[in-house]
Coordinates of C-alpha atoms and ligand atoms in Angstrom, one line a residue:
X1 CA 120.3 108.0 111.6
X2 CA 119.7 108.2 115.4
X3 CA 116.2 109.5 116.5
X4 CA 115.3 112.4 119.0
X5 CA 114.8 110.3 122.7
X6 CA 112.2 111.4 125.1
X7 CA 115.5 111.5 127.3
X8 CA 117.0 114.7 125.0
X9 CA 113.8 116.5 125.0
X10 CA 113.0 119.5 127.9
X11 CA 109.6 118.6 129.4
X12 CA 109.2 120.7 132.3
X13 CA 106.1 122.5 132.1
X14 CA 105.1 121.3 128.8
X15 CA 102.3 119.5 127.2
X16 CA 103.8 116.3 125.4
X17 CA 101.4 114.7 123.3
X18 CA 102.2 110.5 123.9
X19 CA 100.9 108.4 120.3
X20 CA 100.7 105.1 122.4
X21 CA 99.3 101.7 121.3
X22 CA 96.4 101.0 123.6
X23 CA 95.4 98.9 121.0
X24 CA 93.7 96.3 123.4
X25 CA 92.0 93.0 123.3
X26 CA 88.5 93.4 124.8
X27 CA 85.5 91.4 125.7
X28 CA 82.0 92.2 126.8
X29 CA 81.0 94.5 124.3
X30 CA 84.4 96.4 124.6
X31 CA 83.7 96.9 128.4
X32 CA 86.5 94.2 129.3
X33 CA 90.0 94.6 128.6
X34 CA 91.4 90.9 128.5
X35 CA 95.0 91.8 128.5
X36 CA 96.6 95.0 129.8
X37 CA 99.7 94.3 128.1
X38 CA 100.3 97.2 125.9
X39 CA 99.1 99.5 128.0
X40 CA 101.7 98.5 131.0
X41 CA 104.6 98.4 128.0
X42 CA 104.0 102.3 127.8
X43 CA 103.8 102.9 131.7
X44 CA 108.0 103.6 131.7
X45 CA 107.2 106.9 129.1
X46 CA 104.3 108.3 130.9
X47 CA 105.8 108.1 134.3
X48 CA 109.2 109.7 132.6
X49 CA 107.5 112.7 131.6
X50 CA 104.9 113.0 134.4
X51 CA 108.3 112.9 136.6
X52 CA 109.8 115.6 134.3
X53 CA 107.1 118.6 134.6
X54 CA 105.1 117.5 132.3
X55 CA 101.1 117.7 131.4
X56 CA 100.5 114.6 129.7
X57 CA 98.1 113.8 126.6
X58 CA 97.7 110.3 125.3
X59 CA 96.1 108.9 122.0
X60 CA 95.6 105.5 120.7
X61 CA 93.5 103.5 117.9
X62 CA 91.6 100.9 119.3
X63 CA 90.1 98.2 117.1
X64 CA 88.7 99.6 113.7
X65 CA 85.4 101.4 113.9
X66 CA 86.1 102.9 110.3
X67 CA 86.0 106.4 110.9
X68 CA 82.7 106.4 113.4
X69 CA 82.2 106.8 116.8
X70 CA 81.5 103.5 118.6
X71 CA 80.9 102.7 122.2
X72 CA 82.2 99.5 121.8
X73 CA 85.6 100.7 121.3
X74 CA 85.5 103.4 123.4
X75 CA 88.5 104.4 125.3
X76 CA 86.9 104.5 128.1
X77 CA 87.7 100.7 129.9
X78 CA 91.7 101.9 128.8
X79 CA 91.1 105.3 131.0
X80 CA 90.3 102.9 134.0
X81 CA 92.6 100.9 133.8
X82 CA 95.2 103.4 133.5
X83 CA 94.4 105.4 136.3
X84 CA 95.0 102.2 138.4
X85 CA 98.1 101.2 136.7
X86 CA 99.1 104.5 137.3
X87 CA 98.0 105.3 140.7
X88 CA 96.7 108.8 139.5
X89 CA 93.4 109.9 137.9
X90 CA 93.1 110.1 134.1
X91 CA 90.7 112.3 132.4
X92 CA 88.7 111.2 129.5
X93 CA 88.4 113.3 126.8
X94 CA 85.1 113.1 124.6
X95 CA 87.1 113.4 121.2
X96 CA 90.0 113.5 120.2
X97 CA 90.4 117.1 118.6
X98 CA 88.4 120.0 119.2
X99 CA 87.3 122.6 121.6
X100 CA 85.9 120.1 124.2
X101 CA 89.1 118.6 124.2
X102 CA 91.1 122.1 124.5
X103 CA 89.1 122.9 127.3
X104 CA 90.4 119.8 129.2
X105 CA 94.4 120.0 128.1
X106 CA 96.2 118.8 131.2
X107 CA 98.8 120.7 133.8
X108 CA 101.8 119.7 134.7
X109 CA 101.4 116.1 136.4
X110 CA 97.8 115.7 134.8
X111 CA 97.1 112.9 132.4
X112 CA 94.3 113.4 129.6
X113 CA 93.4 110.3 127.3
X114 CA 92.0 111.1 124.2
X115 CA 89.1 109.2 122.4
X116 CA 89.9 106.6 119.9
X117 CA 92.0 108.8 117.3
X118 CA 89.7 106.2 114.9
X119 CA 86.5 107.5 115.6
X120 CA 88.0 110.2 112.5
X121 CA 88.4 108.8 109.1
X122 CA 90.8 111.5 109.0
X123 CA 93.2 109.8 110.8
X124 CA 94.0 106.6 108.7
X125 CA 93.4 108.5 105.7
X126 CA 96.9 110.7 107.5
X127 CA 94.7 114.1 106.7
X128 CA 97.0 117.5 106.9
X129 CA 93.6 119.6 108.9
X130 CA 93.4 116.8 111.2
X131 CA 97.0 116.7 111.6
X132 CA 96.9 120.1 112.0
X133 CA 94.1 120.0 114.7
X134 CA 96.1 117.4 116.9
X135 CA 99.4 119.2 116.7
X136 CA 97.6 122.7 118.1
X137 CA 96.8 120.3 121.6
X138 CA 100.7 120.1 122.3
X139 CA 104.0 121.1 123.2
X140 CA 106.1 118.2 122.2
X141 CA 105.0 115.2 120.5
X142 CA 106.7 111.6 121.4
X143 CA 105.8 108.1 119.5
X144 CA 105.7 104.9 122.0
X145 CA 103.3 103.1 119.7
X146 CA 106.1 100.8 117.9
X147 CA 103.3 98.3 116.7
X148 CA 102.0 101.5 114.8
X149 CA 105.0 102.9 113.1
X150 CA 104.9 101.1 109.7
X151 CA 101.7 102.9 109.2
X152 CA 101.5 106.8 107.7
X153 CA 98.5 108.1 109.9
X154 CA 98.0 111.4 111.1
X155 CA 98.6 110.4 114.7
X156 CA 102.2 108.7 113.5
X157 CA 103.6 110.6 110.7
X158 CA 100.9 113.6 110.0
X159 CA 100.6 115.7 112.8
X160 CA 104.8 116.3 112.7
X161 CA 104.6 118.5 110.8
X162 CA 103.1 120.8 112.9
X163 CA 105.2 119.8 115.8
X164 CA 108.8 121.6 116.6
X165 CA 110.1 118.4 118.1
X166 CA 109.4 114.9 117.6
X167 CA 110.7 112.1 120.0
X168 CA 110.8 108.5 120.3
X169 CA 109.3 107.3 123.9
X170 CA 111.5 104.8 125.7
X171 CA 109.4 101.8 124.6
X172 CA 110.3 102.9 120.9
X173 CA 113.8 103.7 121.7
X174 CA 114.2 100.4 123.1
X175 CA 113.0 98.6 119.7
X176 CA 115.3 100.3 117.7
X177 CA 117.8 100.2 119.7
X178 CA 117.6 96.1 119.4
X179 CA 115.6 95.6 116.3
X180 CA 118.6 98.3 114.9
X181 CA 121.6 97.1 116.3
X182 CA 120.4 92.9 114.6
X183 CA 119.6 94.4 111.4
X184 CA 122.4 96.6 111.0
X185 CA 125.4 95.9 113.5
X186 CA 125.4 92.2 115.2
X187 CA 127.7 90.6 117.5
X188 CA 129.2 87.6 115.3
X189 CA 128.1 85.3 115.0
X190 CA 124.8 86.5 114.2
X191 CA 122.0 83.7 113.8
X192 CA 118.4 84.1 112.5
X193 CA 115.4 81.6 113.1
X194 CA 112.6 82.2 110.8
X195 CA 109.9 80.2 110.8
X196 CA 105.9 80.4 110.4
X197 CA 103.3 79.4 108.1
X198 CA 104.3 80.9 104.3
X199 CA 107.7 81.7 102.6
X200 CA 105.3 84.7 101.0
X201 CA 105.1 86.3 104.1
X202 CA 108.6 86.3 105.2
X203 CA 110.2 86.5 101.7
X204 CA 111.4 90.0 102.4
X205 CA 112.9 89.2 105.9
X206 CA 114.7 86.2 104.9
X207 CA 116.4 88.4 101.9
X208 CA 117.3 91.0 103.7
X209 CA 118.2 89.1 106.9
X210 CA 120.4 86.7 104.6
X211 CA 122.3 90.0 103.6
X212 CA 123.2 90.5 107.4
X213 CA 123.6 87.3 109.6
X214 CA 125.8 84.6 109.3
X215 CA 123.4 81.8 109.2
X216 CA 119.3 81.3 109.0
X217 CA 117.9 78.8 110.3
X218 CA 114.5 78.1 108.3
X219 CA 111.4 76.0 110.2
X220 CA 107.6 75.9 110.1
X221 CA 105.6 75.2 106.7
X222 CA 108.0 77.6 104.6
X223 CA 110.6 75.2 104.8
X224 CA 108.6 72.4 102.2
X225 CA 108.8 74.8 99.9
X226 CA 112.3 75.1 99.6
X227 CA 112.8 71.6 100.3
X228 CA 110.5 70.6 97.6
X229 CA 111.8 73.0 95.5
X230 CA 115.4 70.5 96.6
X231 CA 113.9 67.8 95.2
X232 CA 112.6 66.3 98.5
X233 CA 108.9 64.8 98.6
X234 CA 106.5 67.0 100.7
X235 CA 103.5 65.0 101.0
X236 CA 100.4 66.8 102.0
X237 CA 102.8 69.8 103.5
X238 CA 102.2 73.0 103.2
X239 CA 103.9 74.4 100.0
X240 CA 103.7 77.4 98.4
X241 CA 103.7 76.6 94.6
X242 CA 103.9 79.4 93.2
X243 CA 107.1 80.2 95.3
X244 CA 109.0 77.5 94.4
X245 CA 111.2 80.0 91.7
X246 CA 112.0 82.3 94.6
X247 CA 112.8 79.8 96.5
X248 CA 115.3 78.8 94.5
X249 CA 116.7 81.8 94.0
X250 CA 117.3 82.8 97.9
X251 CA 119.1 79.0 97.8
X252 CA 121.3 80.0 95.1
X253 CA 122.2 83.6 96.3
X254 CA 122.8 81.9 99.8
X255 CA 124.0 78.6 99.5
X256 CA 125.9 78.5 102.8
X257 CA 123.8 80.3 104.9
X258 CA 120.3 78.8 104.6
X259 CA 119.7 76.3 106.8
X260 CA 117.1 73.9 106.1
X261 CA 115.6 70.9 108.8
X262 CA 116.5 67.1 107.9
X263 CA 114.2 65.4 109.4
X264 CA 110.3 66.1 110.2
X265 CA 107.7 65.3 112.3
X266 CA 105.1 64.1 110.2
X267 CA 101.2 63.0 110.5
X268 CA 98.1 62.3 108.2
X269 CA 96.1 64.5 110.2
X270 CA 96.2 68.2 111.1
X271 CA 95.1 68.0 114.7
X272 CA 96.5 68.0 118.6
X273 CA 97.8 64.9 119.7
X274 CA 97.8 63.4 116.2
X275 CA 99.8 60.2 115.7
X276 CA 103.1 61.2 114.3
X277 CA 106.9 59.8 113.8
X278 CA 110.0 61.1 112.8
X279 CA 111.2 60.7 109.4
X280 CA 113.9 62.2 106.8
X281 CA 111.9 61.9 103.7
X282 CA 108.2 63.0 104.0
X283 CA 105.9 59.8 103.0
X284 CA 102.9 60.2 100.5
X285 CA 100.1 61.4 102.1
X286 CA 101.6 62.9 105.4
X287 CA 102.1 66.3 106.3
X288 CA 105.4 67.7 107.9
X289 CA 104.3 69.8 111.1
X290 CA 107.1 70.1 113.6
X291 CA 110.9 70.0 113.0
X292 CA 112.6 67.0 113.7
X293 CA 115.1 65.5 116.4
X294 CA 118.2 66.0 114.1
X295 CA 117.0 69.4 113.0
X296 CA 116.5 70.6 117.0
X297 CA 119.8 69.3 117.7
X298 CA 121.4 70.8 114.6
X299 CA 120.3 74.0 115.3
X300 CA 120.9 74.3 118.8
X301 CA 124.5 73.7 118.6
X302 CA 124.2 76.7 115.8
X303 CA 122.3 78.6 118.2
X304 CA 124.9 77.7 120.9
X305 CA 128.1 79.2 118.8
X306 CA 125.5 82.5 118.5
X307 CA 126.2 85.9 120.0
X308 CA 122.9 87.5 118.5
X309 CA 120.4 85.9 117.6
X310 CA 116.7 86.9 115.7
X311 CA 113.8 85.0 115.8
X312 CA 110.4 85.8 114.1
X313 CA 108.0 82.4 113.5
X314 CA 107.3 79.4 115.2
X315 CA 109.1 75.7 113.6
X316 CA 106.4 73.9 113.6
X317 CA 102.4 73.9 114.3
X318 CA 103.4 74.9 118.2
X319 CA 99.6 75.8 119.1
X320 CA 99.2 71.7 118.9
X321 CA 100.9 69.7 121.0
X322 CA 102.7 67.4 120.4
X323 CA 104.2 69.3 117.5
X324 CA 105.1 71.8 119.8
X325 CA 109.0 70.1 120.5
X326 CA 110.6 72.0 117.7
X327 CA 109.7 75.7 118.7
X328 CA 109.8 75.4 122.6
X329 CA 113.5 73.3 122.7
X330 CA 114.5 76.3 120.0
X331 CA 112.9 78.7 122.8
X332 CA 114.8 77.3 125.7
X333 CA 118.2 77.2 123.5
X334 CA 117.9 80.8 122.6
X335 CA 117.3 81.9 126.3
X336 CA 120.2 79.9 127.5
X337 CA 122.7 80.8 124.7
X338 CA 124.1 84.0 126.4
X339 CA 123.2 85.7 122.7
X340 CA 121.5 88.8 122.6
X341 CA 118.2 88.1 121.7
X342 CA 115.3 89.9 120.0
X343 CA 111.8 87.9 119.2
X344 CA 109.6 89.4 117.0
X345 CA 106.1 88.5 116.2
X346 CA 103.2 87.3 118.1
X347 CA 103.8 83.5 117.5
X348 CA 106.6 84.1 118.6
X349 CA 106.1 85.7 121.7
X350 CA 103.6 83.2 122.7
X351 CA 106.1 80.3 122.2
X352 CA 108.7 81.8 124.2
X353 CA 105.7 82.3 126.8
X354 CA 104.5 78.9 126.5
X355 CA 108.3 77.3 127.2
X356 CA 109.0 79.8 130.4
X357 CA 111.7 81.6 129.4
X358 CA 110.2 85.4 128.2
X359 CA 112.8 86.8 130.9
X360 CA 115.8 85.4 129.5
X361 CA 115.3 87.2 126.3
X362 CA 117.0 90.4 125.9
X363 CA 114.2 92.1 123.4
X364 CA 110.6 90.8 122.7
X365 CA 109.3 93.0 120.1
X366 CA 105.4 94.8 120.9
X367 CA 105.3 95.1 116.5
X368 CA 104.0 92.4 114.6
X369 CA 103.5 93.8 111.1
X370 CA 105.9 96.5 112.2
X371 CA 109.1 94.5 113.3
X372 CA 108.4 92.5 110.0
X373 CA 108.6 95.6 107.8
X374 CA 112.1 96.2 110.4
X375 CA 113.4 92.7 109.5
X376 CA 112.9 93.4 106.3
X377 CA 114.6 96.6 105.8
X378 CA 111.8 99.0 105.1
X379 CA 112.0 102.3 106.7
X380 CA 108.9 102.3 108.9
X381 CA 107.4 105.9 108.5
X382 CA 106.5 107.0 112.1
X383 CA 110.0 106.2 112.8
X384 CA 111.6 108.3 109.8
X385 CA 109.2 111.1 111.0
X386 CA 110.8 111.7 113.9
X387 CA 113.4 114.1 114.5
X388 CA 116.9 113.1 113.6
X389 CA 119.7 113.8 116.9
Ligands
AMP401 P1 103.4 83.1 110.9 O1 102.2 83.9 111.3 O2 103.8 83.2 109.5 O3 104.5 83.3 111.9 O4 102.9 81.6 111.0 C1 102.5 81.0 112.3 C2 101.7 79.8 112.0 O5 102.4 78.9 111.2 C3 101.3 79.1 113.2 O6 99.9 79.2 113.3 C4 101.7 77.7 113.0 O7 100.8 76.7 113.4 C5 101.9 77.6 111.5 N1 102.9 76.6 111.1 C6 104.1 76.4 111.5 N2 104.7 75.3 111.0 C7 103.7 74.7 110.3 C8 103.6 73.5 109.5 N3 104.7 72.7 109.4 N4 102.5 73.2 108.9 C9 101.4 74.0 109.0 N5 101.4 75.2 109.7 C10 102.5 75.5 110.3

């Protein structure tokens, strides 16, 4: 079911109440923030409804100071920041709920930031009082925090409840829209590439993937386990035992659609710049840590005939060069295939950062756990919250 947009909702003279995910890295004793990344991916929102009449209140978790205030993970280096990002002065509040912070509730054009929704246990623990408490601050509540909505806090799915409407913000509109349309209604044909370090981590996408493309490409250490489970030697791979039943299961429900590499960069040690060669069957005593020639060119010319195409999980051991190849010519195939592309996952993203080509993907996802749970086909709860069109 579609969701409410910011776009449908009346903001003039409101107070909208914006969950965002200023979920920063920092440094310095959380004085530093080393990458302002999030909080730029939720500048579109805040401008649209500080252009629409609107007082706007912000709330994030940053880091996990389990329930207590901290100074280290104040929100204090994000208020900063945000004022210059934004050109505009933002208010800190001192909390997040209470009379100090009803004292300081913003007029139209105003931005207020509210401390770390974490300093309250309440929050995590998605607590109906505290719900209630950051409900009573607004008008309108939107969710832009994507990378939080497979999570049932009180800042995501509790406070709802008391609100009378509740809107996706364009940043969350724009993941659904992509992370929807590949999961539900692809261009044909539609091509996965999942790779990454453990079948047991990705079990639930590749099923549920397998139900909807028309071909998955598998890479990284979770392929030895199927191929193992093939009858192929591993060597010192990386293989997941105790998966090796479900492994062959997804082979056997999907014979024609998993796609697994034929030959492997292999070395005896697990380090950069490792000596290495390309083989078809993985000798005794070597480990398997980038795809092979074969495989790249195999898939590309899959990836070529794509017109979506999904990609969570790098092919090989990418951050260690040279078994890099793999993932970065997969990277530059996908950008100049012409598909509509969504990326999900940090790995991910970083690959497609590392071989220049973030721009020519349609959709990079901003949810790691929470694009996983989309792959996957679980309803994430902070988007079922909101308000149904
Ligand atoms: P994930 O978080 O599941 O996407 O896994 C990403 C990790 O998988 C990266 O740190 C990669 O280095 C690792 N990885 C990918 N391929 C291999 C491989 N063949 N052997 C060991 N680790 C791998």
């Amino acid at each position: 079911m579609a969701k409410l947009s910011i776009k449908d909702l009346d903001l003039n003279g409101k107070r909208v109440f914006i969950r965002v995910d200023f979920n920063v890295p920092l440094a310095n004793a959380g004085q530093e923030i080393t990458s302002d990344k999030r909080i730029r991916a939720s500048l579109p929102t805040i401008q649209y409804a500080l252009e629409h009449g609107a007082g706007v209140i912000l709330a994030s978790h940053l880091g996990r100071p389990k329930g207590k205030p901290n100074a280290e993970m104040s929100m204090k280096p994000v208020a900063a920041k945000l004022a210059e990002l934004l050109g505009k002065p933002v208010t800190l509040a001192p909390d997040c709920i209470g009379p100090e912070v009803e004292a300081l509730l913003p007029a139209p054009g105003e931005v207020l930031l509210l401390e770390n929704l974490r300093f309250h246990a309440e929050e995590e623990a998605n607590d109906p009082a505290f719900s209630e408490k950051l409900a009573k601050l607004c008008d309108v509540y939107v969710n832009d925090a994507f990378g939080s909505a497979h999570r049932a806090h009180a800042s995501t799915v509790g406070m709802i409840r008391y609100c009378s409407q509740a809107a996706a913000g364009l940043l969350m509109d724009q993941e659904l829209k992509y992370l929807g349309m590949a999961t539900t209604n692809p261009e044909r044909p539609c091509v996965a590439i999942l790779g990454g370090a453990k079948v047991s981590d990705k079990i639930e996408v590749i099923e549920n993937m397998a139900k909807v493309v028309d071909k998955v490409l598998i890479g990284g250490a979770m392929a030895y386990t199927f191929l193992k489970c093939q009858g192929h030697a591993t060597g010192k791979s990386l293989v997941e035992d105790d998966k090796l039943e479900l492994a062959a299961r997804l082979m056997a429900e999907y014979p024609s659609k998993l796609v697994f590499p034929v030959d492997h960069v292999v070395a005896s040690e697990f380090k950069a710049g490792a000596e290495n060669e390309t083989v078809t069957e993985i000798p005794e005593g070597k480990m398997a840590l980038d795809i092979g020639a074969k495989t790249i060119a195999e898939y590309e010319a899959i990836i070529g005939t794509a017109k979506t195409i999904i990609w969570n999980g790098p092919m090989g051991v990418f951050e260690m060069p040279p078994f890099d190849k793999g993932t970065v010519a997969l990277a530059i195939a996908v950008a100049n295939s012409g598909a509509i592309s969504v990326v999900g996952g940090g790995d991910s993203e970083k690959a497609i950062k590392s071989a220049g080509v973030t721009s020519k993907i349609s959709h990079v996802s901003t949810g790691g756990g929470a694009s996983l749970e989309f792959l996957s086909g679980i309803e994430l709860p902070g988007v079922a919250a909101l308000t149904e069109k």
